[in-house]
PDB file of C-alpha atoms in Angstrom:
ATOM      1  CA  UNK A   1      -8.798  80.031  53.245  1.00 54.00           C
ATOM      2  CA  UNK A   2     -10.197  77.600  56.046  1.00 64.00           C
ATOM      3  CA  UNK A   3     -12.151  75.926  53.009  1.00 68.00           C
ATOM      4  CA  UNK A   4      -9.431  75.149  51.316  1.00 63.00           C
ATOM      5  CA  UNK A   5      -8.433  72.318  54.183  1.00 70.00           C
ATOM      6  CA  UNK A   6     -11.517  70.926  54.166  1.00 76.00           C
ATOM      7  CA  UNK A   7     -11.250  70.109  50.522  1.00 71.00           C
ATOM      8  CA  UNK A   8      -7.571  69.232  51.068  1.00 67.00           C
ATOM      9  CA  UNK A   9      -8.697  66.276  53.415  1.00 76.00           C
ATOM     10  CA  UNK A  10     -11.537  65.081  51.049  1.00 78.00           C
ATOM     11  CA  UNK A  11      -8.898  65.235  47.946  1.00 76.00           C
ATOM     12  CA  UNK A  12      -6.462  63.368  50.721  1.00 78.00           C
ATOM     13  CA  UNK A  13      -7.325  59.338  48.961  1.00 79.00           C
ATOM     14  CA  UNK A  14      -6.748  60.957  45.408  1.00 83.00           C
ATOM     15  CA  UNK A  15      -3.231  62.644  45.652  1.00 81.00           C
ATOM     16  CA  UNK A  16      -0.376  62.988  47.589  1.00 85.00           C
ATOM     17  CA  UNK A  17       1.298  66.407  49.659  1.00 81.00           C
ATOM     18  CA  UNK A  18       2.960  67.272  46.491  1.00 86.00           C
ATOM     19  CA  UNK A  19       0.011  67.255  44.227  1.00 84.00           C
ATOM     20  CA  UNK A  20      -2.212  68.808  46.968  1.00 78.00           C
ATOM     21  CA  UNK A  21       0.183  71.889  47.264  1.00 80.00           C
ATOM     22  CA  UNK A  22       0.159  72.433  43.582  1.00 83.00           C
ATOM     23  CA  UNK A  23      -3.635  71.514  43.798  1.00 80.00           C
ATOM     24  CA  UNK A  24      -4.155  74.315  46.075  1.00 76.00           C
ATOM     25  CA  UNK A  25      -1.332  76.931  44.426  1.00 78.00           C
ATOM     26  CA  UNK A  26      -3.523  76.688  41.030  1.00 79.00           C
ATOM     27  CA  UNK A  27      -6.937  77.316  42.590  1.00 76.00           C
ATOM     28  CA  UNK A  28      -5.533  80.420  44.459  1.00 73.00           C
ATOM     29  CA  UNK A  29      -3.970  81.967  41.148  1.00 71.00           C
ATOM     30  CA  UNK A  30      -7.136  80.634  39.347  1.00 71.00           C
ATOM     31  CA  UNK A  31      -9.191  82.470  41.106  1.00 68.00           C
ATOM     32  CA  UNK A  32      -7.107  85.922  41.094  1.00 64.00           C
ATOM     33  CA  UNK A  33      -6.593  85.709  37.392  1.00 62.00           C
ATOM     34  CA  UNK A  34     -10.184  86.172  37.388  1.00 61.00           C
ATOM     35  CA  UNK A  35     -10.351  89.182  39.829  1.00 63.00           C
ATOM     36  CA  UNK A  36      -6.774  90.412  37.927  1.00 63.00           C
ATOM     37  CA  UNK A  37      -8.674  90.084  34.311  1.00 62.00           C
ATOM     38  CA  UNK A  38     -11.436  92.753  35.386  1.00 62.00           C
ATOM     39  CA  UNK A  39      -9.431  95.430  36.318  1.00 64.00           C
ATOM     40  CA  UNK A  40      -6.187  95.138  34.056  1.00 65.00           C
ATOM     41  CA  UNK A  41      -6.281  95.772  30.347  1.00 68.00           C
ATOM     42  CA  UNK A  42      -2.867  96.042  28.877  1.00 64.00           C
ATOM     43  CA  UNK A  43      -0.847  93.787  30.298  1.00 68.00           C
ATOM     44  CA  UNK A  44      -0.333  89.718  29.039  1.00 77.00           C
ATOM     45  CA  UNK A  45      -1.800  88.421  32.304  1.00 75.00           C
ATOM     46  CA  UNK A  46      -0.929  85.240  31.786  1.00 78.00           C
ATOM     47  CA  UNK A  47       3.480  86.624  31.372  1.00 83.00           C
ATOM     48  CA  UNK A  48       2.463  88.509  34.869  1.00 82.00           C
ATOM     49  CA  UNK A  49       0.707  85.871  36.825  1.00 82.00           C
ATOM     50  CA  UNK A  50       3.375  83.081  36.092  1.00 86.00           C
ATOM     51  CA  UNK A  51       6.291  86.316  37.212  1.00 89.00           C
ATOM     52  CA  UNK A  52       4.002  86.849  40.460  1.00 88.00           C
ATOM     53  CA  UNK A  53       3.812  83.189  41.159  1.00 88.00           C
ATOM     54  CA  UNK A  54       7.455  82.719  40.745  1.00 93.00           C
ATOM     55  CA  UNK A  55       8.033  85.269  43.054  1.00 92.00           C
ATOM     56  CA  UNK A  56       6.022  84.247  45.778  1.00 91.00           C
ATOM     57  CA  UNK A  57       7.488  80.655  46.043  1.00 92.00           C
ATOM     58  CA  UNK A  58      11.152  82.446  45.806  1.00 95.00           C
ATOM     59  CA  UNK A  59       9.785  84.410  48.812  1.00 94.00           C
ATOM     60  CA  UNK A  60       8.360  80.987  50.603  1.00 94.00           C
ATOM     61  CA  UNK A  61      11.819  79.731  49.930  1.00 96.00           C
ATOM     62  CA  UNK A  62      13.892  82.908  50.837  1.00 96.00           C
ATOM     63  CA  UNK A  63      11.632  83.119  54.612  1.00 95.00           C
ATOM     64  CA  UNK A  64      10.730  79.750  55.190  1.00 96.00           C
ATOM     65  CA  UNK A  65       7.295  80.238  55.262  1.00 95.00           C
ATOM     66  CA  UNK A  66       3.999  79.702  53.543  1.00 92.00           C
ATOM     67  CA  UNK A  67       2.287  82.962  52.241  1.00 89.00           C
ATOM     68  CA  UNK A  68      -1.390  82.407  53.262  1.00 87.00           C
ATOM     69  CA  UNK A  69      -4.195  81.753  50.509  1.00 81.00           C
ATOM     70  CA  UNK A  70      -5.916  85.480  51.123  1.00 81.00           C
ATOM     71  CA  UNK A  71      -2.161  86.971  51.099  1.00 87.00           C
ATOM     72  CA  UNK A  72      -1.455  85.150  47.656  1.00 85.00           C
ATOM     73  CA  UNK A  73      -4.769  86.530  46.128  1.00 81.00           C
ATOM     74  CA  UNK A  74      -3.694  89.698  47.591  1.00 82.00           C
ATOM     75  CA  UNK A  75      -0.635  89.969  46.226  1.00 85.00           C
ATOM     76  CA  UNK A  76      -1.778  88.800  42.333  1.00 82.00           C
ATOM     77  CA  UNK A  77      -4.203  91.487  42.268  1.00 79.00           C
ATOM     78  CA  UNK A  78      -2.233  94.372  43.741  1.00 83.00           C
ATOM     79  CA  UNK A  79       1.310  93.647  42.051  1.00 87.00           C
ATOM     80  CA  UNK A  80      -0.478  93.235  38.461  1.00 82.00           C
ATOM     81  CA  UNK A  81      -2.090  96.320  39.132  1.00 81.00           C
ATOM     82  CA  UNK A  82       0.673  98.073  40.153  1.00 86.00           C
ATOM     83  CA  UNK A  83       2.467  96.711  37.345  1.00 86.00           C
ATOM     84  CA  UNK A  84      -0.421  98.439  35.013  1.00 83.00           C
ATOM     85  CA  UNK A  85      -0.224 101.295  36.800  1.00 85.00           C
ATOM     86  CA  UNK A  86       3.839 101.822  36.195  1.00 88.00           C
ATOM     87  CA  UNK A  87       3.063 100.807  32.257  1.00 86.00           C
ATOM     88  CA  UNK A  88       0.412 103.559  31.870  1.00 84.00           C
ATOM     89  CA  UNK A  89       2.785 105.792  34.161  1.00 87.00           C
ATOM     90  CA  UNK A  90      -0.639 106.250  36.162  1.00 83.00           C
ATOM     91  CA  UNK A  91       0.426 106.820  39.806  1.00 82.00           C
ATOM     92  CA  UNK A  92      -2.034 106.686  42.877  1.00 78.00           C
ATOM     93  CA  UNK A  93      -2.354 110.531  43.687  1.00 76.00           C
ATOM     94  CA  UNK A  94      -5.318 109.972  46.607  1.00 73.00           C
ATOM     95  CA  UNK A  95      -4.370 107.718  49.340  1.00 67.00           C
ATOM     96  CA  UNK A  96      -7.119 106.861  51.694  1.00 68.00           C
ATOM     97  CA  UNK A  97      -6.667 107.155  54.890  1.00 64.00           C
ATOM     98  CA  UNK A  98      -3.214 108.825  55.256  1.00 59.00           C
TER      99      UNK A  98
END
């Protein structure tokens, strides 16, 4: 999140826009593989991450926008869950708040 540009600007005299983005693309998927690794057991998470990531810079690409740091940890932990979930044909049957 906001971190992430202050350590952008300190990595600034080491590497250039290119290697920052893919700096900062590796951290965020990093640090969901972890969160994704806790709750899913069936699935080859690293086959799922590298789908989700491709996805999400299709979807940069398709829009013409940047998905947000929090929206791209988001989105690795819900999609691989929801991918677990449609494996084990395990379907949400509470939903919170509806």
């Amino acid at each position: 999140g906001e971190k992430m540009s202050v350590l952008a600007e300190w990595l600034d005299t080491t590497m250039n826009a290119s290697e920052k983005e893919i700096f900062n693309q590796r951290i965020i998927r990093n640090f969901s593989l972890e969160k994704v690794l806790d709750s899913v057991t069936i699935l080859d998470t690293e086959k799922v991450m590298g789908e989700i990531d491709h996805f999400m810079r299709e979807l940069e690409v398709q829009l013409n926008r940047s998905i947000s740091n929090p929206k791209k940890l988001a989105l690795y932990v819900h999609v691989s869950c929801l991918i677990e979930r449609l494996i084990r044909q395990m379907p949400i049957e509470t939903y919170q708040g509806l």
